[in-house]
Amino acid sequence: PQSIFQAYAKFSGAPLTVNTIINPWKAPIGDVPVLISEDIVISQPAKILNFLRKQKYNADYELSAKQGADTLAYIALLEEKLLPALLHTFWVESENYCSVTKPWFASRIAFPLSLYLPGKMSREALNRILLTRGGPPIYTLTEVEAQIYRDAKECLNLLSKRLGTSQFFFGDTPTTLDAFVFGFLAPIYKVCFPRVQLQEHLKQLHNLCRFCDEILTCYFRLTVSGHSPAGQDTADANLQKLTQLVNKESNLIEKMDDNLRKSPQHPPRKLTTLKLAAGGEESSPLNRLSP
């Protein structure tokens, strides 16, 4: 949900400041994400978006009634068809969880919660998937997994067809639907997983990939490689400074070498050797160094 709120704030112009916490239980109401505006604390996603709209930060003010209804329908489709596969990709698929999700989240959570919360979130994700998709005639986890990925791919295909060649879903201006689609797709698109079943399918839908890339570039100032232009400029500046330093050191070494060659030369001295007792030990501190 965090990426959805961030995208919506960017689209609507809301002055949103993101603060990262290492202990989600220390949030004002014990959960994240949470929106704080003066003395008002809001946590539920729908309530957060409604609050922003009431503050006149509305990304949907140009939409017609039909487009508003389409927005609600597509959001419901995302939550029903795509969210289970997204949860499974991050939290249930063992290779992805152990190599990416668990260390990623644990590194941002204070100890000892870092040992407990990732596992708790993984179990909650699995329970949610089984609760919503594990009913008859699907009973085994393998059958559930196969079904949720089929549904997710169908959802992606439908989104790709709906977007077509347009920049956004309702023309040239991003709306709530664009924020939701971006929030669901960007993590799948950008995170490097060892198991990439859903990611591979998404990357075959070039208009959805372009959609994510343009939002990252225009609203989050990230390039396709995932770096901000400012960050890239800093890296280039640091590289230039390092190159200049190396060149200065190289010139200094060349001057020292020239001076050494021009200085009077002395015949090489024979190296001294250290006499050792049998077994390779020094016989005594009084042993002398001999030429």
CSV table of C-alpha atoms in Angstrom, one decimal:
chain,number,residue,atom,x,y,z
A,1,PRO,CA,0.0,0.0,0.0
A,2,GLN,CA,2.9,2.4,0.6
A,3,SER,CA,3.7,2.7,-3.0
A,4,ILE,CA,0.1,3.3,-3.8
A,5,PHE,CA,-0.1,6.2,-1.4
A,6,GLN,CA,3.2,7.7,-2.6
A,7,ALA,CA,2.1,7.5,-6.2
A,8,TYR,CA,-1.3,9.1,-5.4
A,9,ALA,CA,0.3,11.9,-3.5
A,10,LYS,CA,2.6,12.5,-6.5
A,11,PHE,CA,-0.3,12.5,-8.9
A,12,SER,CA,-2.5,14.8,-6.8
A,13,GLY,CA,0.3,17.2,-5.6
A,14,ALA,CA,-0.2,16.4,-1.9
A,15,PRO,CA,2.8,17.5,0.2
A,16,LEU,CA,3.5,14.0,1.6
A,17,THR,CA,6.6,13.4,3.7
A,18,VAL,CA,7.6,9.8,4.1
A,19,ASN,CA,9.1,8.8,7.5
A,20,THR,CA,10.6,5.3,7.9
A,21,ILE,CA,10.2,3.6,11.3
A,22,ILE,CA,12.1,0.5,12.4
A,23,ASN,CA,9.4,-0.7,14.8
A,24,PRO,CA,5.9,-0.8,13.3
A,25,TRP,CA,4.4,-1.4,16.7
A,26,LYS,CA,5.6,2.1,17.7
A,27,ALA,CA,3.3,3.6,15.1
A,28,PRO,CA,0.5,5.8,16.6
A,29,ILE,CA,-2.0,3.0,16.2
A,30,GLY,CA,0.4,0.0,16.0
A,31,ASP,CA,0.2,-0.5,12.2
A,32,VAL,CA,1.7,0.9,9.0
A,33,PRO,CA,1.2,2.7,6.7
A,34,VAL,CA,-0.3,5.6,8.7
A,35,LEU,CA,-1.0,9.1,7.7
A,36,ILE,CA,-0.5,11.9,10.3
A,37,SER,CA,-1.8,15.4,9.6
A,38,GLU,CA,-1.6,17.7,12.6
A,39,ASP,CA,-3.6,15.9,15.2
A,40,ILE,CA,-5.4,13.5,12.8
A,41,VAL,CA,-4.1,9.9,12.5
A,42,ILE,CA,-5.5,7.7,9.7
A,43,SER,CA,-4.4,4.1,8.9
A,44,GLN,CA,-6.8,2.3,6.5
A,45,PRO,CA,-5.9,2.7,2.8
A,46,ALA,CA,-9.4,3.8,1.7
A,47,LYS,CA,-9.7,6.3,4.6
A,48,ILE,CA,-6.2,7.8,3.7
A,49,LEU,CA,-7.2,8.4,0.1
A,50,ASN,CA,-10.6,9.9,1.1
A,51,PHE,CA,-8.8,12.2,3.6
A,52,LEU,CA,-6.5,13.5,0.8
A,53,ARG,CA,-9.5,14.1,-1.5
A,54,LYS,CA,-11.3,16.1,1.2
A,55,GLN,CA,-8.1,18.2,1.5
A,56,LYS,CA,-8.6,19.0,-2.2
A,57,TYR,CA,-5.8,16.7,-3.3
A,58,ASN,CA,-8.0,14.8,-5.8
A,59,ALA,CA,-6.4,13.0,-8.8
A,60,ASP,CA,-9.9,12.0,-10.1
A,61,TYR,CA,-11.6,15.4,-10.4
A,62,GLU,CA,-11.7,15.2,-14.2
A,63,LEU,CA,-13.2,11.7,-14.4
A,64,SER,CA,-16.8,11.0,-15.4
A,65,ALA,CA,-19.2,8.9,-13.4
A,66,LYS,CA,-18.5,5.9,-15.7
A,67,GLN,CA,-14.8,6.3,-15.3
A,68,GLY,CA,-15.2,6.5,-11.6
A,69,ALA,CA,-17.2,3.2,-11.6
A,70,ASP,CA,-14.5,1.6,-13.8
A,71,THR,CA,-11.9,2.7,-11.3
A,72,LEU,CA,-13.7,0.9,-8.5
A,73,ALA,CA,-14.1,-2.2,-10.7
A,74,TYR,CA,-10.5,-2.4,-11.7
A,75,ILE,CA,-9.3,-1.9,-8.1
A,76,ALA,CA,-11.5,-4.8,-7.0
A,77,LEU,CA,-10.0,-6.9,-9.8
A,78,LEU,CA,-6.5,-6.1,-8.6
A,79,GLU,CA,-7.2,-7.1,-5.1
A,80,GLU,CA,-9.0,-10.2,-6.0
A,81,LYS,CA,-6.8,-11.5,-8.9
A,82,LEU,CA,-3.4,-9.9,-8.6
A,83,LEU,CA,-2.9,-9.4,-4.8
A,84,PRO,CA,-2.8,-13.2,-3.9
A,85,ALA,CA,0.0,-13.8,-6.5
A,86,LEU,CA,1.8,-10.7,-5.3
A,87,LEU,CA,1.7,-11.9,-1.7
A,88,HIS,CA,2.8,-15.4,-2.7
A,89,THR,CA,5.7,-14.1,-4.8
A,90,PHE,CA,7.1,-12.0,-1.9
A,91,TRP,CA,6.1,-13.9,1.2
A,92,VAL,CA,5.3,-17.6,0.4
A,93,GLU,CA,7.6,-18.6,-2.4
A,94,SER,CA,10.5,-20.0,-0.3
A,95,GLU,CA,13.4,-19.0,-2.5
A,96,ASN,CA,12.1,-15.4,-2.9
A,97,TYR,CA,11.3,-15.1,0.8
A,98,CYS,CA,14.6,-16.5,2.0
A,99,SER,CA,16.9,-14.7,-0.4
A,100,VAL,CA,15.1,-11.4,-0.9
A,101,THR,CA,12.0,-10.6,1.2
A,102,LYS,CA,13.2,-11.8,4.7
A,103,PRO,CA,16.6,-10.2,4.7
A,104,TRP,CA,15.2,-7.0,3.0
A,105,PHE,CA,12.6,-6.5,5.7
A,106,ALA,CA,14.7,-7.7,8.6
A,107,SER,CA,17.5,-5.2,7.7
A,108,ARG,CA,14.9,-2.4,8.3
A,109,ILE,CA,13.4,-3.7,11.5
A,110,ALA,CA,15.0,-3.3,14.9
A,111,PHE,CA,16.3,-6.3,16.7
A,112,PRO,CA,14.8,-8.6,18.1
A,113,LEU,CA,11.7,-7.9,16.0
A,114,SER,CA,13.7,-8.5,12.9
A,115,LEU,CA,13.8,-12.2,13.9
A,116,TYR,CA,10.1,-12.4,14.4
A,117,LEU,CA,8.1,-10.1,12.2
A,118,PRO,CA,9.2,-11.4,8.7
A,119,GLY,CA,8.1,-14.9,9.7
A,120,LYS,CA,4.8,-13.6,11.1
A,121,MET,CA,4.1,-11.6,7.9
A,122,SER,CA,4.9,-14.7,5.8
A,123,ARG,CA,2.4,-16.8,7.8
A,124,GLU,CA,-0.3,-14.1,7.6
A,125,ALA,CA,0.2,-13.9,3.8
A,126,LEU,CA,-0.2,-17.7,3.4
A,127,ASN,CA,-3.3,-17.7,5.7
A,128,ARG,CA,-4.8,-14.9,3.6
A,129,ILE,CA,-4.2,-16.7,0.4
A,130,LEU,CA,-5.7,-20.0,1.7
A,131,LEU,CA,-8.6,-18.2,3.3
A,132,THR,CA,-9.7,-16.4,0.1
A,133,ARG,CA,-8.6,-19.0,-2.5
A,134,GLY,CA,-8.4,-22.4,-0.8
A,135,GLY,CA,-12.0,-23.4,-0.9
A,136,PRO,CA,-13.6,-26.2,-3.0
A,137,PRO,CA,-12.8,-27.5,-5.6
A,138,ILE,CA,-9.2,-26.4,-4.8
A,139,TYR,CA,-7.8,-28.1,-1.7
A,140,THR,CA,-4.0,-28.5,-2.0
A,141,LEU,CA,-1.4,-25.7,-1.8
A,142,THR,CA,-0.1,-26.7,-5.2
A,143,GLU,CA,-3.5,-26.3,-6.7
A,144,VAL,CA,-4.0,-22.9,-5.0
A,145,GLU,CA,-0.6,-21.7,-6.3
A,146,ALA,CA,-1.4,-22.7,-9.9
A,147,GLN,CA,-4.8,-21.0,-9.7
A,148,ILE,CA,-3.6,-17.7,-8.3
A,149,TYR,CA,-0.9,-17.4,-10.9
A,150,ARG,CA,-3.3,-18.1,-13.7
A,151,ASP,CA,-5.6,-15.5,-12.3
A,152,ALA,CA,-2.8,-13.0,-11.9
A,153,LYS,CA,-1.6,-13.5,-15.5
A,154,GLU,CA,-5.2,-13.0,-16.8
A,155,CYS,CA,-5.4,-9.8,-14.7
A,156,LEU,CA,-2.2,-8.5,-16.2
A,157,ASN,CA,-3.4,-9.3,-19.7
A,158,LEU,CA,-6.6,-7.5,-19.1
A,159,LEU,CA,-4.8,-4.4,-17.7
A,160,SER,CA,-2.5,-4.4,-20.7
A,161,LYS,CA,-5.4,-4.5,-23.1
A,162,ARG,CA,-7.2,-1.7,-21.2
A,163,LEU,CA,-4.1,0.5,-21.2
A,164,GLY,CA,-3.4,0.0,-24.9
A,165,THR,CA,-1.1,2.7,-26.3
A,166,SER,CA,-2.3,5.4,-23.8
A,167,GLN,CA,0.1,6.9,-21.3
A,168,PHE,CA,-2.3,6.4,-18.4
A,169,PHE,CA,-5.6,4.4,-18.0
A,170,PHE,CA,-7.8,7.4,-18.5
A,171,GLY,CA,-5.8,9.5,-21.0
A,172,ASP,CA,-2.8,11.8,-20.4
A,173,THR,CA,-3.4,12.4,-16.6
A,174,PRO,CA,-2.7,9.9,-13.9
A,175,THR,CA,-5.6,9.0,-11.5
A,176,THR,CA,-6.4,6.7,-8.6
A,177,LEU,CA,-6.4,3.7,-10.8
A,178,ASP,CA,-3.0,4.5,-12.1
A,179,ALA,CA,-1.7,4.8,-8.5
A,180,PHE,CA,-3.2,1.4,-7.7
A,181,VAL,CA,-1.9,-0.4,-10.8
A,182,PHE,CA,1.6,1.1,-10.3
A,183,GLY,CA,1.6,0.1,-6.6
A,184,PHE,CA,0.8,-3.5,-7.5
A,185,LEU,CA,3.1,-3.7,-10.6
A,186,ALA,CA,6.2,-1.8,-9.6
A,187,PRO,CA,7.4,-4.3,-6.9
A,188,ILE,CA,6.9,-7.2,-9.3
A,189,TYR,CA,8.6,-5.4,-12.1
A,190,LYS,CA,11.6,-4.0,-10.2
A,191,VAL,CA,12.6,-6.5,-7.4
A,192,CYS,CA,15.2,-9.1,-8.5
A,193,PHE,CA,13.8,-12.5,-7.5
A,194,PRO,CA,15.3,-15.9,-8.0
A,195,ARG,CA,11.8,-17.2,-9.0
A,196,VAL,CA,10.3,-14.8,-11.5
A,197,GLN,CA,7.2,-16.5,-12.9
A,198,LEU,CA,5.0,-13.5,-12.6
A,199,GLN,CA,7.8,-11.1,-13.4
A,200,GLU,CA,8.6,-12.8,-16.6
A,201,HIS,CA,4.9,-12.6,-17.7
A,202,LEU,CA,4.8,-8.9,-16.8
A,203,LYS,CA,7.9,-8.1,-18.8
A,204,GLN,CA,6.3,-9.6,-21.9
A,205,LEU,CA,3.6,-6.9,-21.6
A,206,HIS,CA,5.6,-4.0,-22.9
A,207,ASN,CA,3.0,-1.3,-22.4
A,208,LEU,CA,2.7,-2.1,-18.7
A,209,CYS,CA,6.5,-2.0,-18.3
A,210,ARG,CA,6.6,1.4,-20.1
A,211,PHE,CA,3.8,2.6,-17.8
A,212,CYS,CA,5.9,1.8,-14.7
A,213,ASP,CA,9.1,3.2,-16.2
A,214,GLU,CA,7.4,6.5,-17.1
A,215,ILE,CA,5.9,7.0,-13.6
A,216,LEU,CA,9.3,6.2,-12.0
A,217,THR,CA,11.0,8.7,-14.3
A,218,CYS,CA,8.5,11.5,-14.2
A,219,TYR,CA,7.2,11.4,-10.7
A,220,PHE,CA,9.9,9.6,-8.7
A,221,ARG,CA,12.8,10.8,-10.7
A,222,LEU,CA,14.2,7.3,-11.1
A,223,THR,CA,15.8,6.1,-14.3
A,224,VAL,CA,15.0,2.7,-15.8
A,225,SER,CA,18.0,1.3,-13.9
A,226,GLY,CA,16.5,2.4,-10.6
A,227,HIS,CA,18.8,5.4,-9.8
A,228,SER,CA,17.8,9.0,-9.5
A,229,PRO,CA,19.5,11.5,-11.9
A,230,ALA,CA,20.8,13.4,-8.8
A,231,GLY,CA,22.3,10.2,-7.5
A,232,GLN,CA,23.8,9.4,-10.8
A,233,ASP,CA,25.3,13.0,-11.0
A,234,THR,CA,26.8,12.5,-7.5
A,235,ALA,CA,28.3,9.2,-8.5
A,236,ASP,CA,29.7,10.7,-11.7
A,237,ALA,CA,31.1,13.7,-9.7
A,238,ASN,CA,32.7,11.3,-7.2
A,239,LEU,CA,34.2,9.2,-10.1
A,240,GLN,CA,35.6,12.4,-11.7
A,241,LYS,CA,37.2,13.4,-8.3
A,242,LEU,CA,38.7,10.0,-7.9
A,243,THR,CA,40.1,10.0,-11.4
A,244,GLN,CA,41.6,13.5,-10.8
A,245,LEU,CA,43.2,12.2,-7.6
A,246,VAL,CA,44.6,9.1,-9.3
A,247,ASN,CA,46.1,11.3,-12.0
A,248,LYS,CA,47.7,13.6,-9.5
A,249,GLU,CA,49.2,10.7,-7.7
A,250,SER,CA,50.4,9.3,-10.9
A,251,ASN,CA,52.1,12.6,-11.9
A,252,LEU,CA,53.7,12.8,-8.4
A,253,ILE,CA,55.0,9.3,-8.7
A,254,GLU,CA,56.5,10.1,-12.2
A,255,LYS,CA,58.2,13.2,-10.8
A,256,MET,CA,59.6,11.2,-7.9
A,257,ASP,CA,60.8,8.5,-10.3
A,258,ASP,CA,62.6,11.2,-12.5
A,259,ASN,CA,64.2,12.7,-9.4
A,260,LEU,CA,65.4,9.3,-8.3
A,261,ARG,CA,66.9,8.6,-11.6
A,262,LYS,CA,68.8,12.0,-11.7
A,263,SER,CA,70.1,11.5,-8.1
A,264,PRO,CA,73.6,10.0,-7.5
A,265,GLN,CA,73.5,6.2,-7.6
A,266,HIS,CA,75.2,4.0,-5.1
A,267,PRO,CA,76.3,0.4,-5.7
A,268,PRO,CA,73.7,-2.1,-4.4
A,269,ARG,CA,74.3,-3.4,-0.9
A,270,LYS,CA,74.3,-7.0,-0.1
A,271,LEU,CA,71.2,-8.0,1.9
A,272,THR,CA,71.8,-9.1,5.5
A,273,THR,CA,70.6,-12.5,6.6
A,274,LEU,CA,69.4,-13.7,10.0
A,275,LYS,CA,71.2,-16.7,11.5
A,276,LEU,CA,68.7,-19.2,12.8
A,277,ALA,CA,69.2,-22.1,15.2
A,278,ALA,CA,68.2,-25.6,14.2
A,279,GLY,CA,64.4,-26.0,13.7
A,280,GLY,CA,64.0,-22.5,12.4
A,281,GLU,CA,64.0,-20.7,15.8
A,282,GLU,CA,66.3,-17.8,16.7
A,283,SER,CA,69.1,-19.2,18.8
A,284,SER,CA,69.3,-16.2,21.1
A,285,PRO,CA,68.5,-12.5,21.1
A,286,LEU,CA,72.3,-12.1,21.1
A,287,ASN,CA,72.7,-13.8,17.7
A,288,ARG,CA,74.3,-11.3,15.4
A,289,LEU,CA,73.2,-10.3,11.9
A,290,SER,CA,76.0,-11.2,9.5
A,291,PRO,CA,76.4,-10.0,5.9
